[in-house]
Coordinates of C-alpha atoms and ligand atoms in Angstrom, one line a residue:
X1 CA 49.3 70.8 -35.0
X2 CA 50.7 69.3 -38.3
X3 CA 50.0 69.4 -41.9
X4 CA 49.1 65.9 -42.8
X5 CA 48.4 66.0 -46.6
X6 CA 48.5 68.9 -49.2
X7 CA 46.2 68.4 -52.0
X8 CA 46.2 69.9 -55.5
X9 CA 43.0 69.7 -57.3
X10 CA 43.1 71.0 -61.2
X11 CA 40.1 72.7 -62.6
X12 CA 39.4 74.1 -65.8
X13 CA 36.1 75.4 -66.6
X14 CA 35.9 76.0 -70.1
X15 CA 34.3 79.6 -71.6
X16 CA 31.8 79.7 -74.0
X17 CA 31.9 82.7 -75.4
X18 CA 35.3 83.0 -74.6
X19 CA 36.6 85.9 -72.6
X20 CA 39.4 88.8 -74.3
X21 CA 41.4 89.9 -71.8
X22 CA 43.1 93.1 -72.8
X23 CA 46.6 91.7 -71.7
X24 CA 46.7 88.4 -73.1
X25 CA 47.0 88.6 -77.2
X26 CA 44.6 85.4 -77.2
X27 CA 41.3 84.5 -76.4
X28 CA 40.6 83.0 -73.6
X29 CA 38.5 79.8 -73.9
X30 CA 39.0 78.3 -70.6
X31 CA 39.5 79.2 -67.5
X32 CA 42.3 76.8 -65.2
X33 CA 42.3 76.7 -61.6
X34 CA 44.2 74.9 -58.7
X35 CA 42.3 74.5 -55.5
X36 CA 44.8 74.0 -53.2
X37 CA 43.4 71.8 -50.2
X38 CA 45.7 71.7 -47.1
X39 CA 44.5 68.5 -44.2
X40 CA 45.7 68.7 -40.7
X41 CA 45.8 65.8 -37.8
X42 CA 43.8 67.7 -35.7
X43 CA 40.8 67.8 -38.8
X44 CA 41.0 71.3 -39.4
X45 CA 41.4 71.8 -43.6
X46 CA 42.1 74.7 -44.9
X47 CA 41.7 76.1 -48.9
X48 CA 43.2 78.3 -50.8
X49 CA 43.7 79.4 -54.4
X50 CA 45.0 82.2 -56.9
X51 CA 48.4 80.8 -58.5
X52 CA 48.7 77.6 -60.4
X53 CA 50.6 75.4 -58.2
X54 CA 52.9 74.3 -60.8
X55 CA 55.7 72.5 -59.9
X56 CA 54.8 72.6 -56.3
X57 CA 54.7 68.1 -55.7
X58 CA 58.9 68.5 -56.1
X59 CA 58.8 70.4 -52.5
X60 CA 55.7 69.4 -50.5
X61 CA 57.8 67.0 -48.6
X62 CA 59.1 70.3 -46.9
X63 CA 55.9 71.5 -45.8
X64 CA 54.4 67.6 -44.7
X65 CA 54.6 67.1 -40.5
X66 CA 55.4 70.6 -39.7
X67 CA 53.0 73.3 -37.9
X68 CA 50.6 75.1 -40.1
X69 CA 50.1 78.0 -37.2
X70 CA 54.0 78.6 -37.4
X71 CA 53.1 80.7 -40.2
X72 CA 56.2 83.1 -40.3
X73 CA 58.4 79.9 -41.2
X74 CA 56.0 78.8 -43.5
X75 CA 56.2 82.2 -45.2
X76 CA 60.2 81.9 -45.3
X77 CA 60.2 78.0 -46.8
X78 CA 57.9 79.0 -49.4
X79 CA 60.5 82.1 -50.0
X80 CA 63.3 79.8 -50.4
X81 CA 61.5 78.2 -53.0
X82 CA 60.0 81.2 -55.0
X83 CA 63.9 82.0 -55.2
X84 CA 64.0 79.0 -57.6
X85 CA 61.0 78.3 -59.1
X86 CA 57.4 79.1 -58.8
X87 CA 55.5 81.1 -55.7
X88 CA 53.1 78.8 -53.7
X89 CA 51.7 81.7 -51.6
X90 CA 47.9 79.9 -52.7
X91 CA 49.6 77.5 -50.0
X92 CA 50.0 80.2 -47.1
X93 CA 46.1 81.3 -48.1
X94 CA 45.7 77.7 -46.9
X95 CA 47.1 77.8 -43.9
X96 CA 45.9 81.4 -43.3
X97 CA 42.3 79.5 -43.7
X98 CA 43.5 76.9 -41.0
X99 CA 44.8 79.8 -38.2
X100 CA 41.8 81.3 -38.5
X101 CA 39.8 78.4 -37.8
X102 CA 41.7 77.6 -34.7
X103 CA 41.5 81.2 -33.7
X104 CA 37.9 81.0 -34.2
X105 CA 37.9 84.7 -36.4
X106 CA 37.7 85.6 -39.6
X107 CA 41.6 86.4 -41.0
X108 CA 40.8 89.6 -41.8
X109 CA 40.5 90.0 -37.6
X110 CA 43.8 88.3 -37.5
X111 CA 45.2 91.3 -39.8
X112 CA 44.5 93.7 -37.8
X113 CA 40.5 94.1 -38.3
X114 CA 40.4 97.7 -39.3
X115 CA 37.0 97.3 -41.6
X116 CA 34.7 94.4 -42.6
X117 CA 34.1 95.5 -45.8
X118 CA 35.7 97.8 -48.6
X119 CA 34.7 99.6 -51.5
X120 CA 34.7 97.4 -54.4
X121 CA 35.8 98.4 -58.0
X122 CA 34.7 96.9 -61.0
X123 CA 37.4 96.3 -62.8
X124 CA 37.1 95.4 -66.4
X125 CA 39.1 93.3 -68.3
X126 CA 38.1 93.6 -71.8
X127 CA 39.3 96.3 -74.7
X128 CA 35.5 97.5 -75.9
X129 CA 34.6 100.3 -77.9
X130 CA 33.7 103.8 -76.4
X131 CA 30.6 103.6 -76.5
X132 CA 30.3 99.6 -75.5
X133 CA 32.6 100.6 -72.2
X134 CA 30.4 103.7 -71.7
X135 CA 27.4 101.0 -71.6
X136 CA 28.9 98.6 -68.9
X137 CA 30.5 101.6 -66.5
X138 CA 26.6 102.6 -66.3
X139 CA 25.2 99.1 -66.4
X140 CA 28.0 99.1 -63.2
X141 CA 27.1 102.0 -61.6
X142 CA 23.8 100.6 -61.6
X143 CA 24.3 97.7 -59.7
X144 CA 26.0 99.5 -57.0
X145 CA 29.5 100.0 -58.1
X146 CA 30.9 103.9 -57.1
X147 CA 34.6 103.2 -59.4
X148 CA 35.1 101.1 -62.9
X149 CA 38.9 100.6 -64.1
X150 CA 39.6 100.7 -67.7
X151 CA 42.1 98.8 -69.5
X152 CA 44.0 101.1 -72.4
X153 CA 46.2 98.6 -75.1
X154 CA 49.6 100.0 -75.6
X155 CA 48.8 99.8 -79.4
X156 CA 45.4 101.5 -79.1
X157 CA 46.0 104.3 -76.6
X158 CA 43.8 106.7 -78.9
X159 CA 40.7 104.3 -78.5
X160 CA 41.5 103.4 -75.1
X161 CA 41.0 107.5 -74.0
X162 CA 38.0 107.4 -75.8
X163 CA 36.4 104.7 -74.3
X164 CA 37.6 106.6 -71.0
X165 CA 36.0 109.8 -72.1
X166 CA 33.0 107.8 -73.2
X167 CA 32.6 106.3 -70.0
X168 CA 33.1 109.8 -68.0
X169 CA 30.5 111.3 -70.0
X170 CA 28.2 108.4 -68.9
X171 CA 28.5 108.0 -65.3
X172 CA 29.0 111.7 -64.5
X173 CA 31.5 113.4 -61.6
X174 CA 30.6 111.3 -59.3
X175 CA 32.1 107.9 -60.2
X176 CA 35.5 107.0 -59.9
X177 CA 37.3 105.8 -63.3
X178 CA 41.2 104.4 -62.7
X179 CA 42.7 102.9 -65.9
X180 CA 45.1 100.0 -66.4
X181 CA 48.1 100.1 -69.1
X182 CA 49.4 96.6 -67.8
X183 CA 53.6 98.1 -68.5
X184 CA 55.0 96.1 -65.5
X185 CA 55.1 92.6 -66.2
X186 CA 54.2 90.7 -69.7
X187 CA 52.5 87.7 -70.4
X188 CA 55.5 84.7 -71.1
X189 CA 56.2 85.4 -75.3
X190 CA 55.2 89.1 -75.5
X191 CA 58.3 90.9 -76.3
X192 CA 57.1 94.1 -77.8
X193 CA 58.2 97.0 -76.9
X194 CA 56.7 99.3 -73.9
X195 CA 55.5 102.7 -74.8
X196 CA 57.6 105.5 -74.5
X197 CA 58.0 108.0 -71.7
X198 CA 57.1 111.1 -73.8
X199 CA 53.4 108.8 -74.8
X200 CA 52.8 107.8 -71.3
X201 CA 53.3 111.4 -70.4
X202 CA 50.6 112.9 -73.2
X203 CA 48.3 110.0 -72.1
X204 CA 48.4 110.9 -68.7
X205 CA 48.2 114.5 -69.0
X206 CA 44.6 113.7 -71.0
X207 CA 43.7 110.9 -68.7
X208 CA 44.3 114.0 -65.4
X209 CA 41.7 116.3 -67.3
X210 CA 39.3 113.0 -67.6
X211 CA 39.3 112.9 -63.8
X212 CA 41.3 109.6 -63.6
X213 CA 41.1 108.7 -60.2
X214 CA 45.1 106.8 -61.0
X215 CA 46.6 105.1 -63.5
X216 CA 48.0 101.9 -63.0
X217 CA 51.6 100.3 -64.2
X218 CA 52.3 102.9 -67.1
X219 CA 55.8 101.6 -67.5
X220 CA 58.2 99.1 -66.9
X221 CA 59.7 98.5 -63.6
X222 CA 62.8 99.7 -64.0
X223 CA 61.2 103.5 -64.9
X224 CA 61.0 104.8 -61.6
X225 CA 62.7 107.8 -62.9
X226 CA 59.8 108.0 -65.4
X227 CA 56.9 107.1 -63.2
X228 CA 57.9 110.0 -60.7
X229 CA 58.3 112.4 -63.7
X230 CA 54.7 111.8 -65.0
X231 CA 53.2 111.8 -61.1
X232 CA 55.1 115.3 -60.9
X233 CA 54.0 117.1 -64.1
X234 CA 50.4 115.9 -64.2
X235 CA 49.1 115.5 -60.9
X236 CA 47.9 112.3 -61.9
X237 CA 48.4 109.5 -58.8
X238 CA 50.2 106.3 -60.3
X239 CA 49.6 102.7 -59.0
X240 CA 51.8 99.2 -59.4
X241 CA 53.3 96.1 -58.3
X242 CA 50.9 93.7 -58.8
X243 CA 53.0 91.2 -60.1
X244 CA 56.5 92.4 -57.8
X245 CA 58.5 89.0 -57.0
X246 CA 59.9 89.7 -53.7
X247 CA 59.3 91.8 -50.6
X248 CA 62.6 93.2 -50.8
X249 CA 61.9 94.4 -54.5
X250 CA 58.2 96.1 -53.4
X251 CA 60.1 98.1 -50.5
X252 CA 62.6 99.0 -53.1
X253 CA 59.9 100.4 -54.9
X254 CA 58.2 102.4 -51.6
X255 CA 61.5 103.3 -50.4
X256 CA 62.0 105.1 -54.0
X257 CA 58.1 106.5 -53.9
X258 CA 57.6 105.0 -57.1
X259 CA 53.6 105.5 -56.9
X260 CA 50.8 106.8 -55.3
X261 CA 49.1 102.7 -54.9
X262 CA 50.7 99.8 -54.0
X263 CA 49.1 97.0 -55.2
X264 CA 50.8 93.4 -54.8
X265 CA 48.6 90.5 -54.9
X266 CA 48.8 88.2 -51.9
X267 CA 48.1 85.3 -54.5
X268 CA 50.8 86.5 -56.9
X269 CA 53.1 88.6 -55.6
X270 CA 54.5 88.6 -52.1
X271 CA 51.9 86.4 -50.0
X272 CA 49.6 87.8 -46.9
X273 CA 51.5 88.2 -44.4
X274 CA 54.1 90.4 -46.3
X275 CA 51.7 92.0 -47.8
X276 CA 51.1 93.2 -44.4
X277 CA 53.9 94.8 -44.2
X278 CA 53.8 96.4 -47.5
X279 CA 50.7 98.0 -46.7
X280 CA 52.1 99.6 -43.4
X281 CA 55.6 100.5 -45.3
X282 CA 53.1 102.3 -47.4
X283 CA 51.0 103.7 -45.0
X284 CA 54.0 105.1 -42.9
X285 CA 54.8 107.0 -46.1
X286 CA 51.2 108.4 -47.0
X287 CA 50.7 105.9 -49.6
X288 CA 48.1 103.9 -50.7
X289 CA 48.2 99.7 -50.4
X290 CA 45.4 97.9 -52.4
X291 CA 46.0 94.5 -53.9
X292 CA 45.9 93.6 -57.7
X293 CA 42.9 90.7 -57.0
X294 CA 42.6 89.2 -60.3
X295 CA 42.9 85.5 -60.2
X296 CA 39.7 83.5 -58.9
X297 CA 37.4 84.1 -56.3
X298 CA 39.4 82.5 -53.4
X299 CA 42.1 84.7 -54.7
X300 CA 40.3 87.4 -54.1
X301 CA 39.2 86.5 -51.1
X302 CA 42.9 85.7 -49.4
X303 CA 43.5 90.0 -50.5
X304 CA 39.6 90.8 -49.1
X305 CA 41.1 89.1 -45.9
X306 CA 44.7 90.9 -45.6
X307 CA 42.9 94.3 -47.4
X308 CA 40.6 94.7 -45.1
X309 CA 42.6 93.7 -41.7
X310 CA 45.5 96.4 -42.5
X311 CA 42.5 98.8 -44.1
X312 CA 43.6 99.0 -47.9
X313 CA 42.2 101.8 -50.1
X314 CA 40.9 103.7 -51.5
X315 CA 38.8 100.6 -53.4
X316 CA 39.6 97.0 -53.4
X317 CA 39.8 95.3 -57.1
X318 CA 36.8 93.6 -57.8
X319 CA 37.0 91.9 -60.8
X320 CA 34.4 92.1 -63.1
X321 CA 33.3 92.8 -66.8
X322 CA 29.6 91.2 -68.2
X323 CA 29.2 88.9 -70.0
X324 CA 32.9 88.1 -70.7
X325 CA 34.0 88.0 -66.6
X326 CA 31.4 87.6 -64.2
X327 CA 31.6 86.2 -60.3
X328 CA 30.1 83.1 -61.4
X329 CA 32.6 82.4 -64.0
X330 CA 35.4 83.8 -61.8
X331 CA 34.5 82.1 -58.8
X332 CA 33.0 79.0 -60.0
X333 CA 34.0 76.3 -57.5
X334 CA 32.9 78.3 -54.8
X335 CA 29.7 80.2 -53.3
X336 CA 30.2 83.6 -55.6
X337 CA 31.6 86.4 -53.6
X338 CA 29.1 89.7 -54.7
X339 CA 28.7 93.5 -53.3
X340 CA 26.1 94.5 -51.6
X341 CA 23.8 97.4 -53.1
X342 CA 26.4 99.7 -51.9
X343 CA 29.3 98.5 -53.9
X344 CA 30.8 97.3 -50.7
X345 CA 32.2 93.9 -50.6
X346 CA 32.0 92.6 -47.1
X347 CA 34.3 89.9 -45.0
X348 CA 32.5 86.6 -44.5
X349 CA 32.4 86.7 -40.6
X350 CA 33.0 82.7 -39.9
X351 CA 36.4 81.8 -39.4
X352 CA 39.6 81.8 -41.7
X353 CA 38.9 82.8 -45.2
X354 CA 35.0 81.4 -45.0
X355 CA 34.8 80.3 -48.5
X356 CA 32.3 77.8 -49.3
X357 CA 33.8 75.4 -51.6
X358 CA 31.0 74.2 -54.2
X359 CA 31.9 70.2 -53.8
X360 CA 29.7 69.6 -56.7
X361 CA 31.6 72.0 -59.2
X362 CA 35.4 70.7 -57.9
X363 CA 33.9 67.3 -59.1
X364 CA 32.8 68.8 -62.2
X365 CA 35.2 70.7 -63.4
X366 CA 38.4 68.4 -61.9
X367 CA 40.7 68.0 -65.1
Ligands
MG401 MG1 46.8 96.0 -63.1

């Protein structure tokens, strides 16, 4: 089989009201998207999505006329380009989508098929007040949800554990509440400083007797050190690695026992079928692997795939916060992926990734 054409297709859908993500210091007011479209001369196509693509036309050339099931070299090319320049792993997504169409089985099988469905998380994505973010962990516990994840600003960490004690007062014991502090990696122009080791260690400490199921990327990379110090002396588990730019630098992390939760995206970070290996690295050691998930719905897809195959836990990211993020907005050139009533998140069973491109919206929203 060869890859005969590679298309890019940019979308934007614009959002009205816009959408505050806690990370990003502006609103957002649209939402961009690169369907990546990969055509073979056998007629198998395959999608995939979750990264934008930029850059990419300089080096299709070295994917055009070679096998799309060869998926290990695949992997490595688009490695030897990530060393330079962007990471194309929406590409291997692809191509994962292709394999498992020739297989005839859904990619998660082709992962190793532990489960057909996970646990789903909501997690939230806007900084609300305590008693708004009390209000939507309900509103999601209603619909089926069993864990919420917080977001906590490094400038607001006083609000941020009250909207977390807010919220556990709401939803009770039996609800799982992880919260985000987003310390690992910066959007391009924020240079402010991280918080220091002595804060991350009272917030923790508070965030343990709130029943914090873990807290995720509390500090910079390079504070392993630090990270193990707060896991020791509060019992809290830590998560990170979403955003990790090489396999080599995750196992550096595992090898370490940085955290409790791995959680590279296989959009973002190191690409499916290293993510694999992450996850068994991980599991080998007692450790958690679940993947960071939020780009767009085939994004999250591509990790439901690998996260379920290699049976990733304890929840899968499901990324979600009414009326700001919802699957419609998140996946809207595509049939919206939902959870079922409960707060699962189940594998399409047709083969490859199974999305169902909308046709209509690609046309629509195609910039
Ligand atoms: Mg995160």
């Amino acid at each position: 089989m060869k890859i005969t054409a590679i298309r890019l297709t940019r979308l934007n859908l614009p959002l009205d009201p816009p959408f505050n993500a806690a990370w990003d210091p502006e609103p957002r007011r649209a939402f961009p998207a690169t369907l990546v479209t990969v055509e073979t001369d056998e007629g198998v196509v395959g999608y995939g999505s979750g990264d934008t693509m930029d850059g990419f036309e300089a080096f299709e050339h070295l994917f055009l006329g070679t096998d799309p099931l060869q998926i290990i070299n695949q992997v490595r090319r688009i490695e030897t380009i990530n060393f330079h320049g962007g990471r194309y792993w929406p590409l291997e997504a692809a191509l994962w989508d292709i394999i498992g169409q020739v297989a005839g089985m859904p990619v998660a099988v082709l992962f190793g098929g532990a489960r057909d469905r996970l646990p789903a998380y909501a997690s939230s994505g806007e900084l609300l007040a305590p008693e708004a973010r009390a209000e939507s962990a309900l509103a999601a516990k209603a619909v089926g949800f069993r864990a919420m994840k917080i977001r906590i600003a490094r400038d607001r960490t006083d609000e941020g554990i009250a909207a977390v004690r807010a919220a556990r007062e709401a939803v009770g014991d039996d609800f799982d509440l992880m919260v985000d502090l987003n310390q690992m990696w910066r959007m391009s122009g924020d240079i402010e400083a991280a918080l220091p080791l002595a804060k991350v260690h009272r917030l923790a400490a508070e965030l343990a007797e709130l029943g914090v199921l873990w807290l995720e990327e509390p500090l910079p990379q390079v504070d392993v050190p630090g990270a193990q110090r707060v896991r020791a002396q509060t019992g809290l588990q830590l998560s990170g690695g979403e955003m990790v730019r090489s396999l080599p630098e995750m196992m550096a992390l595992i090898e370490q026992d940085a955290f409790d939760i791995y959680q590279p995206d296989v959009a973002l970070a190191v690409g499916m079928y290293r993510a694999r290996q992450v996850a068994e690295s991980a599991n080998l050691r007692h450790r958690f692997f679940t993947p960071h998930t939020w780009t767009n719905g085939l994004g999250l897809l591509a990790n439901l795939h690998v996260a379920a195959g290699v049976d990733a836990g304890p929840y899968l990211e499901f990324p979600y916060d009414p009326p700001g993020w919802t699957p419609e907005r998140r996946d809207f050139f595509m049939t919206p992926i939902t959870i079922d009533p409960h707060g699962d998140v189940v594998v399409p069973d047709r083969p490859g990734l199974g999305v169902e491109i909308d046709h209509d919206a690609v046309a629509h929203y195609t910039v």
